[in-house]
Amino acid sequence: AQSVAQPEDQVNVAEGNPLTVKCTYSVSGNPYLFWYVQYPNRGLQFLLKYITGDNLVKGSYGFEAEFNKSQTSFHLKKPSALVSDSALYFCAVRDRGSTLGRLYFGRGTQLTVWP
Amino acid sequence: EAQVTQNPRYLITVTGKKLTVTCSQNMNHEYMSWYRQDPGLGLRQIYYSMNVEVTDKGDVPEGYKVSRKEKRNFPLILESPSPNQTSLYFCASSLSGGPDRPSGNTIYFGEGSWLTVV
C-alpha cells in the first residue's frame, strides 16, 4: 500500500539558517512526488514536484527537494530560512501507474522559523 | 484567474441536518476530489471523480455523497451530519493525464471549508 511518512511533527530553525523537512515514501513502482504548504486558514499551495529527470527539483519561494530513489526519500530544503516560511508542510505521493487518482499525504510538519 | 472555489468557507450545523458543500473549478479539469484534514492525520481522500458521471470512493467515504453532473462542479453532500464529521474540508482538481489515467499533473486545492457539527 502507498504511504508517506513525515517523521517530524515540528521543525524549528532560526532565520537565515538552512532548513530541511523530511519525507519518505512507500509505493509500488516509481512515484510522482509533491510538496505542498499550508498557511494558517488557507488552502494548500503547490511548492514543487518530482516527475522525472534531475533528482534535484527547484520550486517556489526558494525551496528545493531532492529525490533519492535508493532511500525512498524526498526531503524539502531551503538554504536560508525566512520567518515567513513558517507554515505547515505536506509531502504527497501519487502512484505513477494509478488509475485511482489518489494523492497520498503525509501527516504534515509544522515549520517554525524564529527571528 | 485559475481557481478552485468552495462554499461555504465556514459552517456550524446541527446533527442530522443535511448540508452540501459546493466546489467549482474554472480550469476545465477532468479530475476532482474531496479531502478532509484532521489534526495528526494529514489529508484523507473522501471521494474523487475522473470525469463527468464518474465517481468513486476514497479512503474515508462513509457518511458522504458526491455527484459530478457537470465538469466544473463537484459538490460534497452530508445527508445526516454527525459530530465526527467536524473537520476542515478541501476540494481539489487537476488535469487527467491521458485516457482517464492520472499522471504527474499538479493538483490544485480550494481554500477549505471549516465544518462544525454540534
PDB file of C-alpha atoms in Angstrom:
ATOM      1  CA  ALA A   1       0.000   0.000   0.000  1.00  0.00           C
ATOM      2  CA  GLN A   2       1.110   3.512  -0.737  1.00  0.00           C
ATOM      3  CA  SER A   3       2.174   5.596   2.217  1.00  0.00           C
ATOM      4  CA  VAL A   4       4.039   8.755   3.048  1.00  0.00           C
ATOM      5  CA  ALA A   5       5.908   9.430   6.272  1.00  0.00           C
ATOM      6  CA  GLN A   6       6.964  12.776   7.656  1.00  0.00           C
ATOM      7  CA  PRO A   7       8.919  11.735  10.734  1.00  0.00           C
ATOM      8  CA  GLU A   8       8.963  15.150  12.382  1.00  0.00           C
ATOM      9  CA  ASP A   9       5.770  16.811  13.580  1.00  0.00           C
ATOM     10  CA  GLN A  10       7.670  20.048  14.143  1.00  0.00           C
ATOM     11  CA  VAL A  11      10.843  21.629  12.823  1.00  0.00           C
ATOM     12  CA  ASN A  12      12.234  24.787  14.387  1.00  0.00           C
ATOM     13  CA  VAL A  13      15.017  26.815  12.822  1.00  0.00           C
ATOM     14  CA  ALA A  14      16.460  30.281  13.190  1.00  0.00           C
ATOM     15  CA  GLU A  15      16.038  32.764  10.390  1.00  0.00           C
ATOM     16  CA  GLY A  16      18.940  32.619   7.968  1.00  0.00           C
ATOM     17  CA  ASN A  17      19.783  29.015   8.768  1.00  0.00           C
ATOM     18  CA  PRO A  18      19.203  26.171   6.321  1.00  0.00           C
ATOM     19  CA  LEU A  19      16.100  24.099   6.810  1.00  0.00           C
ATOM     20  CA  THR A  20      15.160  20.515   5.974  1.00  0.00           C
ATOM     21  CA  VAL A  21      11.739  18.932   6.205  1.00  0.00           C
ATOM     22  CA  LYS A  22      11.939  15.174   5.804  1.00  0.00           C
ATOM     23  CA  CYS A  23       9.719  12.873   3.766  1.00  0.00           C
ATOM     24  CA  THR A  24       9.943   9.193   2.959  1.00  0.00           C
ATOM     25  CA  TYR A  25       7.510   7.200   0.890  1.00  0.00           C
ATOM     26  CA  SER A  26       6.451   3.692   0.073  1.00  0.00           C
ATOM     27  CA  VAL A  27       4.820   2.997  -3.279  1.00  0.00           C
ATOM     28  CA  SER A  28       4.910   0.292  -5.859  1.00  0.00           C
ATOM     29  CA  GLY A  29       6.906   1.400  -8.853  1.00  0.00           C
ATOM     30  CA  ASN A  30       8.113   4.929  -9.468  1.00  0.00           C
ATOM     31  CA  PRO A  31       6.094   7.688  -7.888  1.00  0.00           C
ATOM     32  CA  TYR A  32       5.227  11.276  -8.582  1.00  0.00           C
ATOM     33  CA  LEU A  33       6.229  13.300  -5.510  1.00  0.00           C
ATOM     34  CA  PHE A  34       4.908  16.644  -4.359  1.00  0.00           C
ATOM     35  CA  TRP A  35       5.352  19.210  -1.636  1.00  0.00           C
ATOM     36  CA  TYR A  36       2.534  21.485  -0.559  1.00  0.00           C
ATOM     37  CA  VAL A  37       2.476  24.305   2.001  1.00  0.00           C
ATOM     38  CA  GLN A  38      -0.459  25.438   4.085  1.00  0.00           C
ATOM     39  CA  TYR A  39      -0.522  28.843   5.739  1.00  0.00           C
ATOM     40  CA  PRO A  40      -2.961  29.452   8.611  1.00  0.00           C
ATOM     41  CA  ASN A  41      -6.588  29.493   7.482  1.00  0.00           C
ATOM     42  CA  ARG A  42      -5.587  28.895   3.874  1.00  0.00           C
ATOM     43  CA  GLY A  43      -5.724  26.054   1.402  1.00  0.00           C
ATOM     44  CA  LEU A  44      -2.780  24.009   0.241  1.00  0.00           C
ATOM     45  CA  GLN A  45      -0.402  25.683  -2.146  1.00  0.00           C
ATOM     46  CA  PHE A  46       1.770  23.742  -4.544  1.00  0.00           C
ATOM     47  CA  LEU A  47       5.518  24.152  -3.933  1.00  0.00           C
ATOM     48  CA  LEU A  48       7.229  21.685  -6.232  1.00  0.00           C
ATOM     49  CA  LYS A  49       7.074  18.223  -7.714  1.00  0.00           C
ATOM     50  CA  TYR A  50       9.295  15.467  -8.999  1.00  0.00           C
ATOM     51  CA  ILE A  51       8.170  13.749 -12.175  1.00  0.00           C
ATOM     52  CA  THR A  52      11.327  12.525 -13.853  1.00  0.00           C
ATOM     53  CA  GLY A  53      14.823  13.658 -14.744  1.00  0.00           C
ATOM     54  CA  ASP A  54      17.101  15.619 -12.430  1.00  0.00           C
ATOM     55  CA  ASN A  55      16.821  14.428  -8.851  1.00  0.00           C
ATOM     56  CA  LEU A  56      17.085  17.977  -7.527  1.00  0.00           C
ATOM     57  CA  VAL A  57      13.865  19.865  -8.067  1.00  0.00           C
ATOM     58  CA  LYS A  58      13.519  23.602  -7.572  1.00  0.00           C
ATOM     59  CA  GLY A  59      10.216  25.157  -6.631  1.00  0.00           C
ATOM     60  CA  SER A  60       8.500  28.264  -5.347  1.00  0.00           C
ATOM     61  CA  TYR A  61       9.853  30.666  -2.704  1.00  0.00           C
ATOM     62  CA  GLY A  62      13.413  29.322  -2.943  1.00  0.00           C
ATOM     63  CA  PHE A  63      12.544  25.796  -1.874  1.00  0.00           C
ATOM     64  CA  GLU A  64      14.054  22.709  -3.416  1.00  0.00           C
ATOM     65  CA  ALA A  65      13.766  18.976  -2.866  1.00  0.00           C
ATOM     66  CA  GLU A  66      15.956  16.028  -3.660  1.00  0.00           C
ATOM     67  CA  PHE A  67      14.577  12.755  -4.862  1.00  0.00           C
ATOM     68  CA  ASN A  68      16.588   9.790  -3.571  1.00  0.00           C
ATOM     69  CA  LYS A  69      15.324   6.561  -5.044  1.00  0.00           C
ATOM     70  CA  SER A  70      17.547   4.243  -3.005  1.00  0.00           C
ATOM     71  CA  GLN A  71      16.429   5.832   0.263  1.00  0.00           C
ATOM     72  CA  THR A  72      12.865   6.432  -0.980  1.00  0.00           C
ATOM     73  CA  SER A  73      13.078   9.974   0.276  1.00  0.00           C
ATOM     74  CA  PHE A  74      12.064  13.402  -0.981  1.00  0.00           C
ATOM     75  CA  HIS A  75      13.306  15.901   1.593  1.00  0.00           C
ATOM     76  CA  LEU A  76      12.372  19.564   1.286  1.00  0.00           C
ATOM     77  CA  LYS A  77      15.196  22.062   1.724  1.00  0.00           C
ATOM     78  CA  LYS A  78      15.923  25.752   1.713  1.00  0.00           C
ATOM     79  CA  PRO A  79      19.397  27.277   2.108  1.00  0.00           C
ATOM     80  CA  SER A  80      18.289  30.247   4.200  1.00  0.00           C
ATOM     81  CA  ALA A  81      15.007  30.199   6.131  1.00  0.00           C
ATOM     82  CA  LEU A  82      12.700  33.195   6.469  1.00  0.00           C
ATOM     83  CA  VAL A  83      10.199  33.908   9.238  1.00  0.00           C
ATOM     84  CA  SER A  84       7.530  33.978   6.512  1.00  0.00           C
ATOM     85  CA  ASP A  85       8.312  30.319   5.720  1.00  0.00           C
ATOM     86  CA  SER A  86       6.603  29.329   8.970  1.00  0.00           C
ATOM     87  CA  ALA A  87       3.712  27.088   7.925  1.00  0.00           C
ATOM     88  CA  LEU A  88       2.500  23.514   7.735  1.00  0.00           C
ATOM     89  CA  TYR A  89       4.217  21.436   5.039  1.00  0.00           C
ATOM     90  CA  PHE A  90       2.828  18.319   3.439  1.00  0.00           C
ATOM     91  CA  CYS A  91       4.618  15.734   1.364  1.00  0.00           C
ATOM     92  CA  ALA A  92       2.432  13.784  -1.063  1.00  0.00           C
ATOM     93  CA  VAL A  93       2.852  10.902  -3.479  1.00  0.00           C
ATOM     94  CA  ARG A  94       0.909   9.740  -6.481  1.00  0.00           C
ATOM     95  CA  ASP A  95       1.406   6.283  -7.913  1.00  0.00           C
ATOM     96  CA  ARG A  96       2.652   6.638 -11.476  1.00  0.00           C
ATOM     97  CA  GLY A  97       0.540   3.741 -12.616  1.00  0.00           C
ATOM     98  CA  SER A  98      -2.536   4.564 -10.610  1.00  0.00           C
ATOM     99  CA  THR A  99      -5.899   4.731 -12.243  1.00  0.00           C
ATOM    100  CA  LEU A 100      -7.476   5.799  -8.984  1.00  0.00           C
ATOM    101  CA  GLY A 101      -6.253   9.360  -8.951  1.00  0.00           C
ATOM    102  CA  ARG A 102      -5.242   9.260  -5.332  1.00  0.00           C
ATOM    103  CA  LEU A 103      -2.756  11.627  -3.814  1.00  0.00           C
ATOM    104  CA  TYR A 104      -1.453  10.199  -0.538  1.00  0.00           C
ATOM    105  CA  PHE A 105      -0.374  12.742   2.042  1.00  0.00           C
ATOM    106  CA  GLY A 106       1.943  12.647   4.989  1.00  0.00           C
ATOM    107  CA  ARG A 107       0.662  13.942   8.310  1.00  0.00           C
ATOM    108  CA  GLY A 108       2.355  17.268   7.887  1.00  0.00           C
ATOM    109  CA  THR A 109       5.315  19.022   9.505  1.00  0.00           C
ATOM    110  CA  GLN A 110       4.890  22.339  11.261  1.00  0.00           C
ATOM    111  CA  LEU A 111       7.846  24.553  10.396  1.00  0.00           C
ATOM    112  CA  THR A 112       8.583  27.460  12.708  1.00  0.00           C
ATOM    113  CA  VAL A 113      11.262  29.956  11.809  1.00  0.00           C
ATOM    114  CA  TRP A 114      12.111  32.364  14.606  1.00  0.00           C
ATOM    115  CA  PRO A 115      13.742  35.748  14.106  1.00  0.00           C
TER     116      PRO A 115
ATOM    117  CA  GLU B   1      -7.591  33.515 -12.654  1.00  0.00           C
ATOM    118  CA  ALA B   2      -7.378  29.730 -12.291  1.00  0.00           C
ATOM    119  CA  GLN B   3      -9.005  28.669  -9.081  1.00  0.00           C
ATOM    120  CA  VAL B   4     -10.962  26.112  -7.108  1.00  0.00           C
ATOM    121  CA  THR B   5     -13.827  27.719  -5.190  1.00  0.00           C
ATOM    122  CA  GLN B   6     -15.540  26.180  -2.204  1.00  0.00           C
ATOM    123  CA  ASN B   7     -18.641  27.340  -0.354  1.00  0.00           C
ATOM    124  CA  PRO B   8     -19.353  27.833   2.438  1.00  0.00           C
ATOM    125  CA  ARG B   9     -15.962  28.569   3.943  1.00  0.00           C
ATOM    126  CA  TYR B  10     -17.315  28.284   7.479  1.00  0.00           C
ATOM    127  CA  LEU B  11     -20.399  26.477   8.724  1.00  0.00           C
ATOM    128  CA  ILE B  12     -21.782  25.399  12.069  1.00  0.00           C
ATOM    129  CA  THR B  13     -24.663  22.974  11.801  1.00  0.00           C
ATOM    130  CA  VAL B  14     -26.594  20.512  13.936  1.00  0.00           C
ATOM    131  CA  THR B  15     -26.536  16.740  13.868  1.00  0.00           C
ATOM    132  CA  GLY B  16     -28.769  15.287  11.199  1.00  0.00           C
ATOM    133  CA  LYS B  17     -29.373  18.438   9.176  1.00  0.00           C
ATOM    134  CA  LYS B  18     -28.431  17.768   5.561  1.00  0.00           C
ATOM    135  CA  LEU B  19     -25.847  20.064   4.070  1.00  0.00           C
ATOM    136  CA  THR B  20     -23.948  20.497   0.828  1.00  0.00           C
ATOM    137  CA  VAL B  21     -20.515  21.966   0.317  1.00  0.00           C
ATOM    138  CA  THR B  22     -20.102  23.191  -3.221  1.00  0.00           C
ATOM    139  CA  CYS B  23     -16.908  23.076  -5.259  1.00  0.00           C
ATOM    140  CA  SER B  24     -16.287  24.665  -8.620  1.00  0.00           C
ATOM    141  CA  GLN B  25     -13.164  24.899 -10.784  1.00  0.00           C
ATOM    142  CA  ASN B  26     -12.568  27.046 -13.843  1.00  0.00           C
ATOM    143  CA  MET B  27      -9.618  25.143 -15.319  1.00  0.00           C
ATOM    144  CA  ASN B  28     -11.560  22.530 -17.320  1.00  0.00           C
ATOM    145  CA  HIS B  29     -10.019  19.797 -15.182  1.00  0.00           C
ATOM    146  CA  GLU B  30     -11.297  16.250 -15.541  1.00  0.00           C
ATOM    147  CA  TYR B  31     -10.189  15.072 -12.123  1.00  0.00           C
ATOM    148  CA  MET B  32     -11.771  16.397  -8.909  1.00  0.00           C
ATOM    149  CA  SER B  33     -11.561  15.189  -5.362  1.00  0.00           C
ATOM    150  CA  TRP B  34     -12.580  15.891  -1.775  1.00  0.00           C
ATOM    151  CA  TYR B  35     -10.278  15.594   1.235  1.00  0.00           C
ATOM    152  CA  ARG B  36     -10.735  16.130   4.921  1.00  0.00           C
ATOM    153  CA  GLN B  37      -7.959  17.379   7.169  1.00  0.00           C
ATOM    154  CA  ASP B  38      -7.817  16.391  10.816  1.00  0.00           C
ATOM    155  CA  PRO B  39      -5.045  17.094  13.346  1.00  0.00           C
ATOM    156  CA  GLY B  40      -2.364  14.431  13.299  1.00  0.00           C
ATOM    157  CA  LEU B  41      -3.942  12.599  10.378  1.00  0.00           C
ATOM    158  CA  GLY B  42      -2.949  14.773   7.445  1.00  0.00           C
ATOM    159  CA  LEU B  43      -5.320  14.827   4.492  1.00  0.00           C
ATOM    160  CA  ARG B  44      -7.507  11.856   3.719  1.00  0.00           C
ATOM    161  CA  GLN B  45      -9.420  11.403   0.497  1.00  0.00           C
ATOM    162  CA  ILE B  46     -13.195  11.117   0.750  1.00  0.00           C
ATOM    163  CA  TYR B  47     -14.331  10.770  -2.873  1.00  0.00           C
ATOM    164  CA  TYR B  48     -12.899  11.514  -6.268  1.00  0.00           C
ATOM    165  CA  SER B  49     -14.143  11.855  -9.809  1.00  0.00           C
ATOM    166  CA  MET B  50     -12.268  11.098 -13.002  1.00  0.00           C
ATOM    167  CA  ASN B  51     -14.795  12.886 -15.193  1.00  0.00           C
ATOM    168  CA  VAL B  52     -18.482  13.732 -15.540  1.00  0.00           C
ATOM    169  CA  GLU B  53     -20.702  10.998 -14.112  1.00  0.00           C
ATOM    170  CA  VAL B  54     -17.619   9.023 -12.950  1.00  0.00           C
ATOM    171  CA  THR B  55     -17.088   8.983  -9.204  1.00  0.00           C
ATOM    172  CA  ASP B  56     -15.528   6.587  -6.725  1.00  0.00           C
ATOM    173  CA  LYS B  57     -14.781   6.208  -3.055  1.00  0.00           C
ATOM    174  CA  GLY B  58     -11.567   7.321  -1.464  1.00  0.00           C
ATOM    175  CA  ASP B  59     -10.259   6.237   1.901  1.00  0.00           C
ATOM    176  CA  VAL B  60     -12.978   7.671   4.154  1.00  0.00           C
ATOM    177  CA  PRO B  61     -16.274   7.819   2.191  1.00  0.00           C
ATOM    178  CA  GLU B  62     -18.652   6.836   4.996  1.00  0.00           C
ATOM    179  CA  GLY B  63     -21.292   9.470   5.660  1.00  0.00           C
ATOM    180  CA  TYR B  64     -20.654  11.383   2.440  1.00  0.00           C
ATOM    181  CA  LYS B  65     -22.066  11.519  -1.069  1.00  0.00           C
ATOM    182  CA  VAL B  66     -20.904  13.288  -4.202  1.00  0.00           C
ATOM    183  CA  SER B  67     -22.150  13.949  -7.698  1.00  0.00           C
ATOM    184  CA  ARG B  68     -20.497  15.078 -10.918  1.00  0.00           C
ATOM    185  CA  LYS B  69     -23.173  16.237 -13.324  1.00  0.00           C
ATOM    186  CA  GLU B  70     -21.016  18.969 -14.834  1.00  0.00           C
ATOM    187  CA  LYS B  71     -17.294  19.062 -15.387  1.00  0.00           C
ATOM    188  CA  ARG B  72     -16.710  22.193 -13.336  1.00  0.00           C
ATOM    189  CA  ASN B  73     -18.755  21.242 -10.212  1.00  0.00           C
ATOM    190  CA  PHE B  74     -18.246  18.538  -7.610  1.00  0.00           C
ATOM    191  CA  PRO B  75     -20.463  19.047  -4.554  1.00  0.00           C
ATOM    192  CA  LEU B  76     -19.960  17.143  -1.309  1.00  0.00           C
ATOM    193  CA  ILE B  77     -23.176  16.097   0.410  1.00  0.00           C
ATOM    194  CA  LEU B  78     -23.589  15.175   4.049  1.00  0.00           C
ATOM    195  CA  GLU B  79     -27.033  13.600   4.253  1.00  0.00           C
ATOM    196  CA  SER B  80     -27.090  13.325   8.049  1.00  0.00           C
ATOM    197  CA  PRO B  81     -24.044  15.034   9.543  1.00  0.00           C
ATOM    198  CA  SER B  82     -22.601  13.774  12.802  1.00  0.00           C
ATOM    199  CA  PRO B  83     -20.071  15.377  15.172  1.00  0.00           C
ATOM    200  CA  ASN B  84     -17.267  13.102  13.897  1.00  0.00           C
ATOM    201  CA  GLN B  85     -17.584  14.877  10.569  1.00  0.00           C
ATOM    202  CA  THR B  86     -16.399  18.096  12.147  1.00  0.00           C
ATOM    203  CA  SER B  87     -13.335  18.826  10.078  1.00  0.00           C
ATOM    204  CA  LEU B  88     -11.637  21.030   7.527  1.00  0.00           C
ATOM    205  CA  TYR B  89     -12.618  20.012   4.012  1.00  0.00           C
ATOM    206  CA  PHE B  90     -10.711  20.635   0.810  1.00  0.00           C
ATOM    207  CA  CYS B  91     -11.799  20.292  -2.767  1.00  0.00           C
ATOM    208  CA  ALA B  92      -9.099  19.711  -5.377  1.00  0.00           C
ATOM    209  CA  SER B  93      -8.811  19.361  -9.126  1.00  0.00           C
ATOM    210  CA  SER B  94      -6.268  18.514 -11.801  1.00  0.00           C
ATOM    211  CA  LEU B  95      -5.924  17.520 -15.405  1.00  0.00           C
ATOM    212  CA  SER B  96      -6.168  13.863 -16.112  1.00  0.00           C
ATOM    213  CA  GLY B  97      -3.092  12.593 -17.895  1.00  0.00           C
ATOM    214  CA  GLY B  98      -4.381  10.564 -20.761  1.00  0.00           C
ATOM    215  CA  PRO B  99      -7.465   8.451 -21.351  1.00  0.00           C
ATOM    216  CA  ASP B 100      -8.850   8.506 -17.802  1.00  0.00           C
ATOM    217  CA  ARG B 101      -5.443   7.926 -16.257  1.00  0.00           C
ATOM    218  CA  PRO B 102      -4.000  10.414 -13.781  1.00  0.00           C
ATOM    219  CA  SER B 103      -0.423  11.485 -14.241  1.00  0.00           C
ATOM    220  CA  GLY B 104       2.013  13.846 -12.632  1.00  0.00           C
ATOM    221  CA  ASN B 105      -0.229  16.829 -13.164  1.00  0.00           C
ATOM    222  CA  THR B 106      -0.349  19.195 -10.242  1.00  0.00           C
ATOM    223  CA  ILE B 107      -3.443  19.090  -8.081  1.00  0.00           C
ATOM    224  CA  TYR B 108      -4.921  22.468  -7.155  1.00  0.00           C
ATOM    225  CA  PHE B 109      -6.763  22.994  -3.897  1.00  0.00           C
ATOM    226  CA  GLY B 110      -9.562  25.240  -2.773  1.00  0.00           C
ATOM    227  CA  GLU B 111      -9.248  27.437   0.302  1.00  0.00           C
ATOM    228  CA  GLY B 112     -11.004  24.949   2.550  1.00  0.00           C
ATOM    229  CA  SER B 113     -14.357  24.712   4.321  1.00  0.00           C
ATOM    230  CA  TRP B 114     -14.464  24.609   8.104  1.00  0.00           C
ATOM    231  CA  LEU B 115     -17.409  22.468   9.144  1.00  0.00           C
ATOM    232  CA  THR B 116     -18.556  22.054  12.728  1.00  0.00           C
ATOM    233  CA  VAL B 117     -21.355  19.645  13.588  1.00  0.00           C
ATOM    234  CA  VAL B 118     -22.849  20.061  17.059  1.00  0.00           C
TER     235      VAL B 118
END
